[in-house]
Tab-separated table of C-alpha atoms and ligand atoms in Angstrom:
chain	number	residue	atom	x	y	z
A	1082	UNK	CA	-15.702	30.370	34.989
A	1083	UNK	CA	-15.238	31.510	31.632
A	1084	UNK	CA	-17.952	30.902	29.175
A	1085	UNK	CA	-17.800	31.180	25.603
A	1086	UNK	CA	-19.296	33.945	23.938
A	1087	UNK	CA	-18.394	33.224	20.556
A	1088	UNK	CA	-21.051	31.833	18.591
A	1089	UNK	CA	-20.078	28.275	16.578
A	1090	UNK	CA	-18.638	28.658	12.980
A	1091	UNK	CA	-21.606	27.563	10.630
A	1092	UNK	CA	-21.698	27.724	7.067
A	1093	UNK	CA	-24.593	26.667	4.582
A	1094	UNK	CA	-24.157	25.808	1.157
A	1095	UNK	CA	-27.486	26.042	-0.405
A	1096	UNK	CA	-28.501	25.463	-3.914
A	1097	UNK	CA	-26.710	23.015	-4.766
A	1098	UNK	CA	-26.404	19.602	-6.518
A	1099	UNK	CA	-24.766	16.569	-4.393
A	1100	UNK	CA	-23.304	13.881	-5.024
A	1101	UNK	CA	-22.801	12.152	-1.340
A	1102	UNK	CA	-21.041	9.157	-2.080
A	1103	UNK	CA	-22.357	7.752	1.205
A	1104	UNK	CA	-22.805	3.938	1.284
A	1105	UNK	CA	-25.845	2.276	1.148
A	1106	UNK	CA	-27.162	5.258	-2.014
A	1107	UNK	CA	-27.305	4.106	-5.365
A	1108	UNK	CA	-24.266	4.767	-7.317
A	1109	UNK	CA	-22.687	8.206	-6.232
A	1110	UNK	CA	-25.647	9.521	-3.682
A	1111	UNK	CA	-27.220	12.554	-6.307
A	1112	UNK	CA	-29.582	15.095	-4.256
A	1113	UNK	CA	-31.090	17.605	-6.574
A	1114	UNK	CA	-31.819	20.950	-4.598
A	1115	UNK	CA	-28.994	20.040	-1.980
A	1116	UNK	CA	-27.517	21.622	0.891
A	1117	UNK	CA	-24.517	21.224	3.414
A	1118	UNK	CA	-24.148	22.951	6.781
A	1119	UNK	CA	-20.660	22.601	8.745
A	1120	UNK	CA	-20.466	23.478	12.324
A	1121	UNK	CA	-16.821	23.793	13.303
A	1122	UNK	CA	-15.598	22.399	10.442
A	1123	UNK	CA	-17.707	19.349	10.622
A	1124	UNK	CA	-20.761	18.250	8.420
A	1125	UNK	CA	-23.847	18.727	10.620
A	1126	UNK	CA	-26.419	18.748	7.776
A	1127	UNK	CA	-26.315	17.071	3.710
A	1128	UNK	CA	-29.564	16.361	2.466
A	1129	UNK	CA	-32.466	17.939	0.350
A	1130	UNK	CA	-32.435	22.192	0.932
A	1131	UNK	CA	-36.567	21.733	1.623
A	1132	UNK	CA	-35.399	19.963	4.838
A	1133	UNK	CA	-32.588	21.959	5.927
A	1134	UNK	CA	-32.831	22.580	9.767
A	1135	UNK	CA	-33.630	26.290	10.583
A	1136	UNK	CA	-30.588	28.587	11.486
A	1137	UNK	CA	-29.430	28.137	15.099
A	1138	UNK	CA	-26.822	30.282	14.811
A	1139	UNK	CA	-26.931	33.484	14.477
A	1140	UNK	CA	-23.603	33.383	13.379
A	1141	UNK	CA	-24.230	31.687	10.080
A	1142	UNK	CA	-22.969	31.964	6.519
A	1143	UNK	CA	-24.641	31.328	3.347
A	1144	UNK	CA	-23.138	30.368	0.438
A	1145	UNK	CA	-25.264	30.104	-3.490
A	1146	UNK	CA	-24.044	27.798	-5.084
A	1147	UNK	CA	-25.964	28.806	-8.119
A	1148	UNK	CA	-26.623	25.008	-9.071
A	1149	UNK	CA	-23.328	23.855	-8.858
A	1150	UNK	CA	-22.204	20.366	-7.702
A	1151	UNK	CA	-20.599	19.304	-4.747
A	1152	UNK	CA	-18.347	16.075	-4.062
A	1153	UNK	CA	-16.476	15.250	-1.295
A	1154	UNK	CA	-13.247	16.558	-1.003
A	1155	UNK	CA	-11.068	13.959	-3.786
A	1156	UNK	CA	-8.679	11.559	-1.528
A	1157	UNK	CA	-5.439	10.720	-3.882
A	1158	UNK	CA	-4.470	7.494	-1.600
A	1159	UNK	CA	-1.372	6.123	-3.500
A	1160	UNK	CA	2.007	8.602	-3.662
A	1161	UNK	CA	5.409	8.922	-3.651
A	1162	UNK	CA	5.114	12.743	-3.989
A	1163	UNK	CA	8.178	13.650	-1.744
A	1164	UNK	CA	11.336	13.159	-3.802
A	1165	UNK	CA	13.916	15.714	-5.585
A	1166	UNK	CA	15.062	15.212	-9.024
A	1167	UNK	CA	13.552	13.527	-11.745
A	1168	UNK	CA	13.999	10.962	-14.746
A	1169	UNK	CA	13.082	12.479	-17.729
A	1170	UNK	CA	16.543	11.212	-18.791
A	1171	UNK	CA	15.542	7.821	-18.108
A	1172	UNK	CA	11.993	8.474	-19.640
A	1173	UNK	CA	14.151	9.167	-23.279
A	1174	UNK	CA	15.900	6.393	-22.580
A	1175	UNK	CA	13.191	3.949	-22.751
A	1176	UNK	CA	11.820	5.907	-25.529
A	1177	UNK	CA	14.553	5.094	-27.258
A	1178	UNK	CA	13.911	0.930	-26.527
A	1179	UNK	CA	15.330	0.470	-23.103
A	1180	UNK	CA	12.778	-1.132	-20.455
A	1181	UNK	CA	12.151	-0.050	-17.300
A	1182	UNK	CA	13.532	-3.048	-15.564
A	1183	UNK	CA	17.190	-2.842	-17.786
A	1184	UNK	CA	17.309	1.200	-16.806
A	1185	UNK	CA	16.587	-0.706	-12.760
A	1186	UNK	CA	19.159	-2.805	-13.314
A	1187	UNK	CA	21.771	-0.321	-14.448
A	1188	UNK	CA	21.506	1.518	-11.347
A	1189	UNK	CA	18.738	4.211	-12.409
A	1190	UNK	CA	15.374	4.105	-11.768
A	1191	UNK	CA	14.977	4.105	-7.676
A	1192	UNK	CA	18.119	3.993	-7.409
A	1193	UNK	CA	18.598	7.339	-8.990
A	1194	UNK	CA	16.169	8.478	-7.436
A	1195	UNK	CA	17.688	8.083	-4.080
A	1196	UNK	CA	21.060	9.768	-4.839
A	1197	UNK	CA	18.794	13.494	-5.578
A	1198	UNK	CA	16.801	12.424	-2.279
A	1199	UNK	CA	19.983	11.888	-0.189
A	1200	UNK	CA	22.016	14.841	-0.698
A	1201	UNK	CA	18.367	17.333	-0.439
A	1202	UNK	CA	17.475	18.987	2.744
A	1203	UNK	CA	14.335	18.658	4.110
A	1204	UNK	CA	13.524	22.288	3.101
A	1205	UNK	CA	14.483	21.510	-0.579
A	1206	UNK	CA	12.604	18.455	-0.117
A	1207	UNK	CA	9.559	20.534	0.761
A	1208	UNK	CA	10.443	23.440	-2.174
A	1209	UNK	CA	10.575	20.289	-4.734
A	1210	UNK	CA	7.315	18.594	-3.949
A	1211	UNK	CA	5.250	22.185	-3.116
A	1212	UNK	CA	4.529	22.449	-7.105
A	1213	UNK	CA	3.155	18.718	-7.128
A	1214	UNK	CA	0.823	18.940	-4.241
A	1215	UNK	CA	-0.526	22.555	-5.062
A	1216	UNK	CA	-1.353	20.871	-8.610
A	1217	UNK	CA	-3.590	18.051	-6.766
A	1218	UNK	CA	-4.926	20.734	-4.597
A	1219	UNK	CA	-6.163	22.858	-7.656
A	1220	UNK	CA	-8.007	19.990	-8.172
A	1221	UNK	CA	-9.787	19.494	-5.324
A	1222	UNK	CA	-7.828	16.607	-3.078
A	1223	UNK	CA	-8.338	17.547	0.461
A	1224	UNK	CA	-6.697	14.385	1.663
A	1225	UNK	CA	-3.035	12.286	0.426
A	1226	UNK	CA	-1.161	9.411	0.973
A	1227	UNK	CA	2.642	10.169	0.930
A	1228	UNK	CA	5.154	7.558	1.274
A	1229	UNK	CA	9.103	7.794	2.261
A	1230	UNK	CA	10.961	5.177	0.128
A	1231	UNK	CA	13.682	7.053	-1.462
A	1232	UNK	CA	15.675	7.356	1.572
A	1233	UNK	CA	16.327	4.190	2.085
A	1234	UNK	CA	18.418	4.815	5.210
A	1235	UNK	CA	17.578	6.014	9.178
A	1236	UNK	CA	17.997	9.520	7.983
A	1237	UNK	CA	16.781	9.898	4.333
A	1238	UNK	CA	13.219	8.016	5.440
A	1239	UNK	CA	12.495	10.065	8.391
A	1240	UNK	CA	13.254	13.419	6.421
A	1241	UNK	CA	11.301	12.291	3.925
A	1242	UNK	CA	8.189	11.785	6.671
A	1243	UNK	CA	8.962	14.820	8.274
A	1244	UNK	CA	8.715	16.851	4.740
A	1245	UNK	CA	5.109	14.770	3.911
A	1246	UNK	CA	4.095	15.977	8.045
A	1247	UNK	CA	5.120	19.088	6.846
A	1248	UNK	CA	3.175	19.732	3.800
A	1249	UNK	CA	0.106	19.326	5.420
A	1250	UNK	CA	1.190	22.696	7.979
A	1251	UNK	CA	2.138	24.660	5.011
A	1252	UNK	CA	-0.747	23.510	3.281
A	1253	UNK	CA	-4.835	23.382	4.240
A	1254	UNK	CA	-4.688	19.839	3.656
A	1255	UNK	CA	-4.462	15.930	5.811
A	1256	UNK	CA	-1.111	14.161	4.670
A	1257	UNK	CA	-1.278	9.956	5.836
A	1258	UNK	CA	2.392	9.433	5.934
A	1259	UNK	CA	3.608	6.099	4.612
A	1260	UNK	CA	6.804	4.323	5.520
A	1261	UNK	CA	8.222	2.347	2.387
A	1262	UNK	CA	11.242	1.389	3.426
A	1263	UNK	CA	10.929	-2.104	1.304
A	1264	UNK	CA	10.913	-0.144	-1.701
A	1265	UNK	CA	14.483	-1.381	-3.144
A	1266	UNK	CA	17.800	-2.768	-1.646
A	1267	UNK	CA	20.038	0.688	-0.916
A	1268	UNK	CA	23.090	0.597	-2.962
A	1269	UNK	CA	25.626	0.036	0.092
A	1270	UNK	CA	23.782	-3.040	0.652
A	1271	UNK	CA	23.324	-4.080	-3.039
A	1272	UNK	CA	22.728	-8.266	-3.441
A	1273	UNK	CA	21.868	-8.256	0.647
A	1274	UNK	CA	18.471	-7.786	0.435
A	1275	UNK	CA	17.640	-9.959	3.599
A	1276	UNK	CA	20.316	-8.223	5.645
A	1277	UNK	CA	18.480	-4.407	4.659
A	1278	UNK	CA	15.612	-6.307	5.403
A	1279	UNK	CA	16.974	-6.894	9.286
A	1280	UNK	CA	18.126	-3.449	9.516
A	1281	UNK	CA	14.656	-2.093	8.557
A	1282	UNK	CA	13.069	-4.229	11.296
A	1283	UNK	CA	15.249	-4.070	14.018
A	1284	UNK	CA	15.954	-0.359	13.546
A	1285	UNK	CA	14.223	1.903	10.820
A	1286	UNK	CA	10.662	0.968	11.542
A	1287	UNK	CA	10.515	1.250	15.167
A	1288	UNK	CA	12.513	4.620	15.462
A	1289	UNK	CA	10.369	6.012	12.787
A	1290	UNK	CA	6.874	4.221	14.535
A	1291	UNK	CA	8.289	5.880	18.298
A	1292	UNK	CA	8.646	9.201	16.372
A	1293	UNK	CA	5.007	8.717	15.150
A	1294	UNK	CA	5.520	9.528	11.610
A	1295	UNK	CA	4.740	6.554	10.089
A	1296	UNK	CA	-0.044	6.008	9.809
A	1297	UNK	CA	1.056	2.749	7.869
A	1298	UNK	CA	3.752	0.451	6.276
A	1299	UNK	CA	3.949	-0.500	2.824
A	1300	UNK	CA	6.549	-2.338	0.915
A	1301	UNK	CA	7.126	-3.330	-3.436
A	1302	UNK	CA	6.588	-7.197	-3.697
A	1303	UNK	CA	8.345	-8.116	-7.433
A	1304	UNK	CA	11.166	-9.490	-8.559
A	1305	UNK	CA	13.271	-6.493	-9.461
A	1306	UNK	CA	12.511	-5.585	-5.325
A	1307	UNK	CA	11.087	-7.826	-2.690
A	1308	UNK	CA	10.122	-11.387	-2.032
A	1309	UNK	CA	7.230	-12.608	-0.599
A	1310	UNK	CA	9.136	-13.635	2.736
A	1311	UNK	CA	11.132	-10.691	3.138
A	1312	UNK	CA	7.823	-8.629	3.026
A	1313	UNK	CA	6.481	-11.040	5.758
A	1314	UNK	CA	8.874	-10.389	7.774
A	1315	UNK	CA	8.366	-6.090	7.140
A	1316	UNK	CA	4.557	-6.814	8.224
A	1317	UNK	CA	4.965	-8.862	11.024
A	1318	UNK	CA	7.085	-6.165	12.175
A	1319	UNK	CA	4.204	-3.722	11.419
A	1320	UNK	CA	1.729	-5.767	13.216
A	1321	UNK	CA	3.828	-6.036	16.615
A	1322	UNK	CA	4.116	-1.957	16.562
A	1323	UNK	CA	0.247	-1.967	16.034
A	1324	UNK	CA	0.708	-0.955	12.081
A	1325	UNK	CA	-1.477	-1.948	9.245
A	1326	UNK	CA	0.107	-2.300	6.242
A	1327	UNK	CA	-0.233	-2.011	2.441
A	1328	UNK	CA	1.431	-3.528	-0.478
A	1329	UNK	CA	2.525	-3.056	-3.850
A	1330	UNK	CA	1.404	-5.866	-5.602
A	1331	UNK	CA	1.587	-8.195	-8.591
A	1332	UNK	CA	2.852	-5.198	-10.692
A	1333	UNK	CA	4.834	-6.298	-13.021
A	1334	UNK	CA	4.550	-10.168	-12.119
A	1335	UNK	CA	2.431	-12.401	-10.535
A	1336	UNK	CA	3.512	-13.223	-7.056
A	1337	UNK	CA	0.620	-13.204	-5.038
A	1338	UNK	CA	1.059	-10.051	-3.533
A	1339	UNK	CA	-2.276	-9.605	-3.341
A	1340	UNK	CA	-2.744	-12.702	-1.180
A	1341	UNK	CA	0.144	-11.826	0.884
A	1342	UNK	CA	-1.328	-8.079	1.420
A	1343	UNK	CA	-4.941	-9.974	2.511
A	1344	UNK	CA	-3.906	-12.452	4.856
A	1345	UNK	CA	-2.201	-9.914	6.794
A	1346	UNK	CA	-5.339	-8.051	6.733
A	1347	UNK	CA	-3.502	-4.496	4.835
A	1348	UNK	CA	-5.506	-1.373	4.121
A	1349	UNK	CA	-5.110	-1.350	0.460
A	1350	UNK	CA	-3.546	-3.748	-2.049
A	1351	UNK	CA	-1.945	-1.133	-5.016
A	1352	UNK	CA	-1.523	-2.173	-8.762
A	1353	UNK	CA	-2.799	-5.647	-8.991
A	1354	UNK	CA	-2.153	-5.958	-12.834
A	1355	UNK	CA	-0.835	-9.374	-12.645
A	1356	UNK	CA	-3.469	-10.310	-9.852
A	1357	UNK	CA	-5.445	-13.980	-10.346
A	1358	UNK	CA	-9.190	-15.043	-9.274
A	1359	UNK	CA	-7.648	-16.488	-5.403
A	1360	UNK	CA	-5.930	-13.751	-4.563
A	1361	UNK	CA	-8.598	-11.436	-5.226
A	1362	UNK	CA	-11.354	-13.448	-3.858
A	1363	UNK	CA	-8.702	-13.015	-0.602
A	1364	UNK	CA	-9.115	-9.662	-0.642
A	1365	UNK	CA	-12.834	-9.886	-0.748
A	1366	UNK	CA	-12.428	-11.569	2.675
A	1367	UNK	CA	-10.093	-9.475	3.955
A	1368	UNK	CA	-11.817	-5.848	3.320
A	1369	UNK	CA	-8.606	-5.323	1.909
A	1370	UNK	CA	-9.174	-2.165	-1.009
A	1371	UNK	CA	-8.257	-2.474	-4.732
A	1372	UNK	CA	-6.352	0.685	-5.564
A	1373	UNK	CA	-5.720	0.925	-9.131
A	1374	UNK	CA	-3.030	2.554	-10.910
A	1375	UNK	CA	-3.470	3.578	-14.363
A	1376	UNK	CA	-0.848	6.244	-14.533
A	1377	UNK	CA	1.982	3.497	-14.365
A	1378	UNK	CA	0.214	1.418	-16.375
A	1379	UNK	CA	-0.039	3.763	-19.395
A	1380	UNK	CA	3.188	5.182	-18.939
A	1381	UNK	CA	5.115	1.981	-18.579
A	1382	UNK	CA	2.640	1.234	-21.539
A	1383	UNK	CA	2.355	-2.298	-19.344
A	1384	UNK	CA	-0.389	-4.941	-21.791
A	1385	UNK	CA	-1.587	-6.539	-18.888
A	1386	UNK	CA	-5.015	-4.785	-17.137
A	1387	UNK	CA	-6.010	-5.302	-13.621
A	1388	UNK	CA	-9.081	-8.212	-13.749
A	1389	UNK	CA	-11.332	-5.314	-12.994
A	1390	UNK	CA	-14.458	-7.920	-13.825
A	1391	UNK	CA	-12.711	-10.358	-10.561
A	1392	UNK	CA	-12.839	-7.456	-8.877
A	1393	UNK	CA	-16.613	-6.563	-9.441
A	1394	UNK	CA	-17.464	-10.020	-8.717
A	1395	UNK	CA	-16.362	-10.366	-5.723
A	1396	UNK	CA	-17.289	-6.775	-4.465
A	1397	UNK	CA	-13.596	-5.760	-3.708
A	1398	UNK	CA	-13.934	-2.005	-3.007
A	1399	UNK	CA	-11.650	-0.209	-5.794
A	1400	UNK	CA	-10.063	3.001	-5.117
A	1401	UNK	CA	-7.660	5.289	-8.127
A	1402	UNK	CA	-4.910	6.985	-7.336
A	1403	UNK	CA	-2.217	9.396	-9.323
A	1404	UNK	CA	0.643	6.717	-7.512
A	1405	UNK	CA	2.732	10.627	-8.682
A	1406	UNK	CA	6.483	9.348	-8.295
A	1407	UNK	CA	9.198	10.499	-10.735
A	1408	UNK	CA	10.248	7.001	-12.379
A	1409	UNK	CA	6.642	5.128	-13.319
A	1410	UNK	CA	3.414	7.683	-13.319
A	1411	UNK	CA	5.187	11.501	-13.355
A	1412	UNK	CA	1.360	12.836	-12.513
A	1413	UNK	CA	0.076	15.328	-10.597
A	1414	UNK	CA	-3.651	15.286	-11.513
A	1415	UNK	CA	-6.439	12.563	-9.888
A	1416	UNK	CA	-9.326	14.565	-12.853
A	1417	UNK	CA	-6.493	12.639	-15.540
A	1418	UNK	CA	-6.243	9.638	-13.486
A	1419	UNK	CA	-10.002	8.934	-13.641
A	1420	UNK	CA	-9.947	9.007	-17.501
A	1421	UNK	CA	-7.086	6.687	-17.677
A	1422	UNK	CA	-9.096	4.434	-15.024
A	1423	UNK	CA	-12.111	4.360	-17.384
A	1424	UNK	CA	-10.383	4.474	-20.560
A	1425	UNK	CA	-8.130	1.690	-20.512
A	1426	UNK	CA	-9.201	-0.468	-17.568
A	1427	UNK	CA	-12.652	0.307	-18.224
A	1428	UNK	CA	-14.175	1.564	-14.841
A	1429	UNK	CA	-17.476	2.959	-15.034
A	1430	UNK	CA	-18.171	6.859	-13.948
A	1431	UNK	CA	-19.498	5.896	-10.863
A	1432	UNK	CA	-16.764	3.428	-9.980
A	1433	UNK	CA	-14.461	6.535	-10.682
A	1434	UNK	CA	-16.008	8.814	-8.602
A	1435	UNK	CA	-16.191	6.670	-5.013
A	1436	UNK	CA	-12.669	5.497	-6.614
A	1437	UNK	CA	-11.484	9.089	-5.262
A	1438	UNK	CA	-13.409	9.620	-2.327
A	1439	UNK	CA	-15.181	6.822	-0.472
A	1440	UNK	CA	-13.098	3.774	-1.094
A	1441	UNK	CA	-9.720	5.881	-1.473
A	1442	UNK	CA	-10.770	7.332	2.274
A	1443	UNK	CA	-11.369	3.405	2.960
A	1444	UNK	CA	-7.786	2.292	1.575
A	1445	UNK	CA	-6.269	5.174	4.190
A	1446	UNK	CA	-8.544	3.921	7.415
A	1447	UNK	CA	-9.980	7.191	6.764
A	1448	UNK	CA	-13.660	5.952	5.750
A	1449	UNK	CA	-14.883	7.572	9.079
A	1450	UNK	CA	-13.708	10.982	9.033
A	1451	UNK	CA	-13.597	11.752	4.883
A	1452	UNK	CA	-14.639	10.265	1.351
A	1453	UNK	CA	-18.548	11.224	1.445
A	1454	UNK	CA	-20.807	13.659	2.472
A	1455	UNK	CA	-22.680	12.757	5.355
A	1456	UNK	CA	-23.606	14.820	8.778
A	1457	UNK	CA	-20.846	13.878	11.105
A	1458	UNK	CA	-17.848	13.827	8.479
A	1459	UNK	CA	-15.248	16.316	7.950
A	1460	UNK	CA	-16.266	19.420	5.970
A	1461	UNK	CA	-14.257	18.589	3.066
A	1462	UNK	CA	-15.971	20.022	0.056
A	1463	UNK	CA	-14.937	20.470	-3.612
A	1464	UNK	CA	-17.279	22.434	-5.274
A	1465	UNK	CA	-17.347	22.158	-9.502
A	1466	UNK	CA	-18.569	24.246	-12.597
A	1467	UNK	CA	-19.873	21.016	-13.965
A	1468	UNK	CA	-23.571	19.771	-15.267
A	1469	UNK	CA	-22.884	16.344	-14.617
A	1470	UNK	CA	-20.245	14.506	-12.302
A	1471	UNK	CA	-19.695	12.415	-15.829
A	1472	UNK	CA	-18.020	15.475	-16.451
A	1473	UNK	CA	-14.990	15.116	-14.465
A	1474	UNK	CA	-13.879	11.771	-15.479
A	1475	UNK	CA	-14.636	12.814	-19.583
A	1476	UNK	CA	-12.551	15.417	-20.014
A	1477	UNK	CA	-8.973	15.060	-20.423
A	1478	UNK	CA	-6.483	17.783	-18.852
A	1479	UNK	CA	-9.344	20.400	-17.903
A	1480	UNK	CA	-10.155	21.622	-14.590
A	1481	UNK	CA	-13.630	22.665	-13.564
A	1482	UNK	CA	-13.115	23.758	-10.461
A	1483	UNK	CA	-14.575	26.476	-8.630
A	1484	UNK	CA	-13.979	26.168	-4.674
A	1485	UNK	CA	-12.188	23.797	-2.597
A	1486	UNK	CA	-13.369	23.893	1.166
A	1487	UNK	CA	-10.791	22.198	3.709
A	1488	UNK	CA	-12.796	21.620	7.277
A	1489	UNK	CA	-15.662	24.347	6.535
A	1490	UNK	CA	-13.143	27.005	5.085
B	900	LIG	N1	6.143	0.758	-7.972
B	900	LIG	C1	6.165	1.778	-8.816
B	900	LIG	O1	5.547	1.857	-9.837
B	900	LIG	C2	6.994	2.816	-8.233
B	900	LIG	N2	7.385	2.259	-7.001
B	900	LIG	C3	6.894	1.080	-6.899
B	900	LIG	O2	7.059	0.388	-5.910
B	900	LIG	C4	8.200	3.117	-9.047
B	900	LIG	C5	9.062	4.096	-8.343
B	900	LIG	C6	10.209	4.581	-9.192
B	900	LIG	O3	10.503	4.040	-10.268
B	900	LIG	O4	10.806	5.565	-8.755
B	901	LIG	FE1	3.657	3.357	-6.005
């Protein structure tokens, strides 16, 4: 019998400052005089350094962190990062007075999209989105949502979820792949929205599910996309392949998306601009998460804000996320998307800080594994020249930085 001789990986990072994020702390979980041991990659101690357990390893590393602070690893839980091209044509266009939804209408947005997506390979796929995910990992994400959606087609949507499934084997970090075929009417089946709708659910969605590269299904609920009862019909197709889903909802227009997304119990309900007082008290009921989108919002320079106080009130968890996609929020850091999250839809710090890491782990179905520091978790560490975590959602376009640990390395 063979027994192992090699001693288990453990690492300590001593002398530090923590904030855990772990439920049931005030605000953001601060220890003063921290420390974190993994074992295998895997948090086996986080608490005060006068109570760290005595090395039983021989085999163990210290790390100084010479008073530095610690947060989990940041969770961006809202992407489309996986696309070629881009629309900085379209981006002049509306700069010179045309609106998102007339640039829609005359074929660009998704639409243009799709045509770069189509005729790229799923190596060029990769080589395109390689420069947007190595920006988020500068920063510290050790966990992203990526969803297909610019396919639009069998073959487009599971390259597309093989280039996101690929990522995360090029790169030190876990992708949750997202299947968003509902995100617009293909142009071969322009004005036939339900019959796209049948094709999706009889045959996109359960090849894709029986090729396991789809963690969840989402789909765009607004007029310029979607109805209500065509996304029904997208989730109940979900729900008989054992899916949860998520939605993006009430956008642009109120359509009780976010109702829709709750009574079918979804993961995360995304935008919510346009959301009213039932629909969110719904989502209090459901455990469905609040992720909030400020990119889009200041870039489509949208007047309406999320009801951020609804959402307090009724304790509706809120995650923030980049929502990076190359037609509404062309961003590629979650340090920005904080400040735009406080700044304009007024989130505290705190609410910032477990925006990115506990309740964005929550929106993935993730809140077990990642999104605090706590013995049994993930090692998933980002490790900042900062003297406050205040820091990181003050500053605007600076990154401080200075480790990033993906499971104890
Ligand atoms: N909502 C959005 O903001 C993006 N997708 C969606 O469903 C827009 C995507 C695009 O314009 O390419
Ligand atoms: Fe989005």
């Amino acid at each position: 019998m063979n027994v192992p001789t090699q001693q288990p990986n453990e690492r300590v990072w001593r002398n530090a400052r923590l904030a855990t994020m772990a439920r049931g702390t005030a605000g953001i979980g601060i220890i003063e005089n921290g420390a974190v041991v993994s074992r295998d990659g895997t948090l086996v101690f986080v608490g005060s350094e006068k109570d760290l357990p005595s090395c039983t390893h021989s085999e163990r590393e210290e790390i100084d962190c010479e008073g530095r602070w610690i947060t989990p690893g940041l969770v961006d839980c809202h992407t489309h990062l996986v696309h070629a091209g881009n629309r900085a044509h379209e981006f002049e266009l509306r700069l010179r007075g045309a609106t998102y939804q007339e640039i829609a209408a005359a074929g660009g947005g998704i639409i243009s999209t799709l045509r770069s997506t189509r005729t790229a390979s799923k190596e060029q796929l990769i080589d395109a989105s390689l420069p947007r995910l190595d920006a988020l990992i500068g920063e510290g994400v050790t966990t992203i949502e990526i969803k297909s959606g610019y396919g639009l087609d069998l073959a487009t949507e599971r390259r597309l979820l093989e280039a996101a499934q690929e990522l995360s084997r090029i790169r030190p970090i876990h992708v949750h792949k997202t299947f968003l075929g509902a995100h617009a009417v293909p142009p071969e089946m322009a004005g036939r929205a339900d019959a796209y709708i049948e094709l999706l659910t009889q045959e996109m969605l359960p090849t894709l599910a029986a090729e396991n590269l789809i963690d969840s299904v989402d789909g765009f609920c607004e007029h310029i996309a979607f109805t209500p009862a065509q996304i029904e019909r997208v989730f109940a197709t979900a729900a008989s392949l054992g899916l949860r889903v998520r939605l993006h909802a009430d956008q642009l227009s109120n359509l009780a998306g976010a109702r829709l997304a709750a009574t079918h119990h979804a993961l995360s309900a995304d935008h919510l601009e346009f959301s009213d007082e039932s629909s969110i008290q719904a989502l209090a009921l459901s455990g469905t998460v609040a992720v909030l989108l400020p990119g889009a919002y200041y870039f489509l320079r949208e007047r309406t804000a999320p009801r951020v106080d609804l959402l307090r009130l009724h304790h509706v968890p809120i995650a923030v996320a980049t929502d990076c996609n190359p037609g509404t929020s062309p961003l590629t850091s979650l340090l920005l998307t904080m400040n735009m999250a406080a700044t304009q839809f007024r989130l505290t710090v705190d609410e910032c800080l477990l925006g990115v890491t506990r309740h964005a782990a929550s929106a993935l179905g993730m809140d077990n594994a990642v999104g605090t520091l706590e013995a049994g978790k993930r090692a998933d560490l980002a490790i900042w020249n900062i003297e406050h975590p205040a820091e990181l959602v003050y500053r605007m376009g600076f990154n401080p930085l200075h480790s990033r640990i993906w499971r104890g390395r």
